Short mmCIF file of C-alpha atoms in Angstrom, two decimals:
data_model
loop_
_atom_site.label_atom_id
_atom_site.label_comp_id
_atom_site.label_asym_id
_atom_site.label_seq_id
_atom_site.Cartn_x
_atom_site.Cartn_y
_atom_site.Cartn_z
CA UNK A 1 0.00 0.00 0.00
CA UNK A 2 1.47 3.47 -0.82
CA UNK A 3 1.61 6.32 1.15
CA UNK A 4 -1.27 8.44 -0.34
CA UNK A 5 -3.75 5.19 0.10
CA UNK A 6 -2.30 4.87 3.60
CA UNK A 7 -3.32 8.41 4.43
CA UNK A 8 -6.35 8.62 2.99
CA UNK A 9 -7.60 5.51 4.52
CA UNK A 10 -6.77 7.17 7.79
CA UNK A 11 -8.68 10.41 6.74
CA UNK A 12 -11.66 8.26 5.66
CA UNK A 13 -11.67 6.51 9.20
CA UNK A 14 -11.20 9.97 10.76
CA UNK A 15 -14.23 10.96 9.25
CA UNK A 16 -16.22 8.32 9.94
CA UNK A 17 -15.33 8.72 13.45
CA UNK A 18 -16.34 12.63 13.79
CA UNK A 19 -19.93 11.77 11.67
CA UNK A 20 -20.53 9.01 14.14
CA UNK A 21 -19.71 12.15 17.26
CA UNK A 22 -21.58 15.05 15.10
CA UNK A 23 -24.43 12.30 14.72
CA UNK A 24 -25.12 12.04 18.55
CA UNK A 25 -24.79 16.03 19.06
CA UNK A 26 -27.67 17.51 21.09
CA UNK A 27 -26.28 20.89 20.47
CA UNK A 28 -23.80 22.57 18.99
CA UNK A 29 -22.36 26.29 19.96
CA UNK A 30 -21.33 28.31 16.83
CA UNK A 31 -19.82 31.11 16.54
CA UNK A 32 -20.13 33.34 14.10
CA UNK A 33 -17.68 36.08 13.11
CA UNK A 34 -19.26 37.19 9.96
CA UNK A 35 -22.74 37.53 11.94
CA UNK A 36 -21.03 40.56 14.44
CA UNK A 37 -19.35 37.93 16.75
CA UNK A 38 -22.83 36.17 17.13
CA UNK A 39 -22.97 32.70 18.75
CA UNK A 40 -25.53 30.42 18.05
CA UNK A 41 -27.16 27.78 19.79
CA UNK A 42 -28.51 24.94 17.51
CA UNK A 43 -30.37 22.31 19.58
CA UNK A 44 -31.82 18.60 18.65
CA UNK A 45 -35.83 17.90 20.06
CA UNK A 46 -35.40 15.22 22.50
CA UNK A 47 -35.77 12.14 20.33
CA UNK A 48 -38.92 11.04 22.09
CA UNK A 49 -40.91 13.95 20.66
CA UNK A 50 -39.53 14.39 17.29
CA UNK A 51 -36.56 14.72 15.15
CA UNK A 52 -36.47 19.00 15.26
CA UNK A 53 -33.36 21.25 15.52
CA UNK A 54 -34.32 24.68 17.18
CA UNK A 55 -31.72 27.74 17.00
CA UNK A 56 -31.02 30.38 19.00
CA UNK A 57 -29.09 33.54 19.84
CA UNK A 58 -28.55 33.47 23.76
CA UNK A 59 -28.81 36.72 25.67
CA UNK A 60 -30.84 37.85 28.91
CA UNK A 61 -34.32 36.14 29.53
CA UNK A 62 -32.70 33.14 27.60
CA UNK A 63 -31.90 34.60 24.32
CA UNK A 64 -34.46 35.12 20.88
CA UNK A 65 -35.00 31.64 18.62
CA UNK A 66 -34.68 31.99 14.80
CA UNK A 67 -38.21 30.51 13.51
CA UNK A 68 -40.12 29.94 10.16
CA UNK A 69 -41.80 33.43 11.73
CA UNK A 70 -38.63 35.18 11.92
CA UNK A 71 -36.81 35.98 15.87
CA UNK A 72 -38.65 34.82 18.93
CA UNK A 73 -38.07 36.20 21.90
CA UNK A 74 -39.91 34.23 24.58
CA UNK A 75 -38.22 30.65 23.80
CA UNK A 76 -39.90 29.22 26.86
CA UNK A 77 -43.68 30.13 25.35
CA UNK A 78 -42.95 28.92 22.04
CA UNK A 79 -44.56 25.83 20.65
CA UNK A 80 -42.57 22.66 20.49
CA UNK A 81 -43.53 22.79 16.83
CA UNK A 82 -42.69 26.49 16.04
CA UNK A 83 -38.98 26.34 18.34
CA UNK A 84 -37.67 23.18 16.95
CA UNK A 85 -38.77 23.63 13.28
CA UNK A 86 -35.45 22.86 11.31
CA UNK A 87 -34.80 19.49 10.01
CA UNK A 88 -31.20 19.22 10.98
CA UNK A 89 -28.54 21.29 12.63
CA UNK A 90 -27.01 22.32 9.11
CA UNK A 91 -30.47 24.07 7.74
CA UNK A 92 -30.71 25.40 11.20
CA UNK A 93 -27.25 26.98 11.26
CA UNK A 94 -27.87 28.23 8.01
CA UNK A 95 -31.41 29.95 7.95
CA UNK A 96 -29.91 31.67 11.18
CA UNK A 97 -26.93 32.89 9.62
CA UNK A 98 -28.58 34.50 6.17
CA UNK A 99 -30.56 36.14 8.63
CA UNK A 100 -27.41 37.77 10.79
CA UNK A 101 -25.27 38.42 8.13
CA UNK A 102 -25.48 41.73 5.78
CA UNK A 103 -26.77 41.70 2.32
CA UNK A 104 -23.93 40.76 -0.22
CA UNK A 105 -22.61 43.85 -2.10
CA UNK A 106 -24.13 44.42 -5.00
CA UNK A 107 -21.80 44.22 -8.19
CA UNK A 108 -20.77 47.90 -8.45
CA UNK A 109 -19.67 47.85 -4.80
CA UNK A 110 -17.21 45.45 -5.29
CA UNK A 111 -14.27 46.04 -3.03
CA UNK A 112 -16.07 48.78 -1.07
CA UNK A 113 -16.07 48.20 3.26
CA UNK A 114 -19.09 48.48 4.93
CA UNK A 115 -19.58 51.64 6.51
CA UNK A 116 -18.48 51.04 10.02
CA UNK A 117 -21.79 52.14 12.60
CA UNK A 118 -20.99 55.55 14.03
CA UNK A 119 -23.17 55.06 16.80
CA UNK A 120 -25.05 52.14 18.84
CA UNK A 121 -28.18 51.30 17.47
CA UNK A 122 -31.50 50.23 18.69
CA UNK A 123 -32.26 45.97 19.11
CA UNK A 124 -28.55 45.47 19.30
CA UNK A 125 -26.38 44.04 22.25
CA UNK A 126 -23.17 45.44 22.26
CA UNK A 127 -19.96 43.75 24.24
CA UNK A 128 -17.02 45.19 24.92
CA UNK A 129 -14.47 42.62 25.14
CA UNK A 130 -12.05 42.85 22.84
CA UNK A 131 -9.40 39.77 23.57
CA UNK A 132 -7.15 42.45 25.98
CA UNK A 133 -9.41 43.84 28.40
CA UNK A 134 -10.41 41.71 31.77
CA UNK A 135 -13.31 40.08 32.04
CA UNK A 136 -14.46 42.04 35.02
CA UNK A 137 -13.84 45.50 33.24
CA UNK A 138 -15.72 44.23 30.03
CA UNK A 139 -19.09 45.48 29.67
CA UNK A 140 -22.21 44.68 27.67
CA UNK A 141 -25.06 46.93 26.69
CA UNK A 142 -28.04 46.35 25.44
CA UNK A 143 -29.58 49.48 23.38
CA UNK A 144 -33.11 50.12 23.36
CA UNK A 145 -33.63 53.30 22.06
CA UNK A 146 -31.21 56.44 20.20
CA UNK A 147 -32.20 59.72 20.17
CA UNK A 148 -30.88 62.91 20.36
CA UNK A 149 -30.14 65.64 22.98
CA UNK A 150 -31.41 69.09 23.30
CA UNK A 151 -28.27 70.11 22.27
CA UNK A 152 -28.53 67.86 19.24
CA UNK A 153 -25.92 64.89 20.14
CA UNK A 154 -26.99 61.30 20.10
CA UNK A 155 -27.74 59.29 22.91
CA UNK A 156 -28.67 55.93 23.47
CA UNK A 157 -30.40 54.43 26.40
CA UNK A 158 -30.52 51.15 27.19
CA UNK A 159 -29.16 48.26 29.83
CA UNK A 160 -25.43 47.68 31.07
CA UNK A 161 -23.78 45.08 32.58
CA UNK A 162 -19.87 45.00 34.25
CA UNK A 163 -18.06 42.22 34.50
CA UNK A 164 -19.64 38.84 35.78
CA UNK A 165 -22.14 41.18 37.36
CA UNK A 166 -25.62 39.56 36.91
CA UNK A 167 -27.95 42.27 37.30
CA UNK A 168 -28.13 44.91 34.31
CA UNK A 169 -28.39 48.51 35.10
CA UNK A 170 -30.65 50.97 32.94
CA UNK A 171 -28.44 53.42 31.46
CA UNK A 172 -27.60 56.33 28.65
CA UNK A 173 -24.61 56.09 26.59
CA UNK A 174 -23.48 59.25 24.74
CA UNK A 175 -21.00 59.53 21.82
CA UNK A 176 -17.82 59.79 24.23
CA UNK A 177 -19.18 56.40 25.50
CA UNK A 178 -19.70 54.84 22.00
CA UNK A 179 -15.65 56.36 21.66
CA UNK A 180 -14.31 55.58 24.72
CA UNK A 181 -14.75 51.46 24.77
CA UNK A 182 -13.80 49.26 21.66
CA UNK A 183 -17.81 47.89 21.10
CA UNK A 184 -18.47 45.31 19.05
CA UNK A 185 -22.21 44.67 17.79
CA UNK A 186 -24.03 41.19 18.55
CA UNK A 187 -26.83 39.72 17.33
CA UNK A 188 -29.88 42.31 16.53
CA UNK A 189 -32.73 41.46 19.28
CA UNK A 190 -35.46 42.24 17.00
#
């Protein structure tokens, strides 16, 4: 047997071995860079009840499912029918995804960035962890509303949480807030 059959039998039984582990998954955690740093939550049904995959995008109150309806956000009210409607973790991961991700360029923007956000913006969680900062001085916020100031500058209000800190705070944010921590957008809620 050559070398090239030799390793590609090996690959072959590799495989076989991670479709036999991905085959009794009941859920997977994906992350999802081009989504805003999303991470998703695909689940199986228990098998006694069905076959189902639900997905989901955790946050506080236990996170908003991805349905045939569009984003849920009270999971635990859902149907079993409506929450676990995907046939397997692949479509489920998938319909999520299109969903989180921009729209594609069109063909004379070719090469063109995205405009980065110059402010939050309503329905989106916002972390600021960016890899260097501690955990306990990271902070999330969750934007509910923008508006604008008397004076005319923006302003976003929403809820903050430090750290491991459980409890989320109502808050404003103004633009020297927006500037002052390296945010990154998450998942929209809405």
């Amino acid at each position: 047997m050559t070398t090239d059959e030799t390793e590609l039998r090996r690959l072959r039984a590799e495989l076989a071995e991670e479709r036999a582990l991905a085959a009794d998954a009941t859920e997977y955690r994906v992350l999802l860079p081009d989504g805003g740093g999303a991470e998703l939550r695909v689940s199986r049904q228990s098998g006694a009840f069905g076959s189902g995959w639900a997905v989901a995008v955790p946050r506080r109150g236990g996170g908003v499912a991805w349905t045939r309806e569009g984003w849920q956000e009270s999971i635990s009210a859902l149907s079993v029918d409506r929450l676990f409607c995907w046939p397997d973790a692949r479509t489920a991961i998938e319909e999520a995804r299109r969903e989180l991700v921009p729209a594609a360029p069109s063909p004379g923007d070719v090469g063109e960035a995205a405009p980065a956000p110059e402010f939050f913006e309503p329905d989106v969680t916002y972390d600021s962890q960016d890899g260097y900062t501690a955990p306990e001085d990271s902070w999330r916020f969750d934007c509910r509303h923008v508006t604008r100031t008397p004076e005319g500058h923006p302003i976003a209000f929403g809820f903050v949480r430090v750290g491991a800190e459980e409890r989320w705070t109502p808050t404003g944010f103004g633009t020297d807030d927006w500037t002052g921590r390296p945010w990154r957008a998450g998942a929209r809620s809405r």
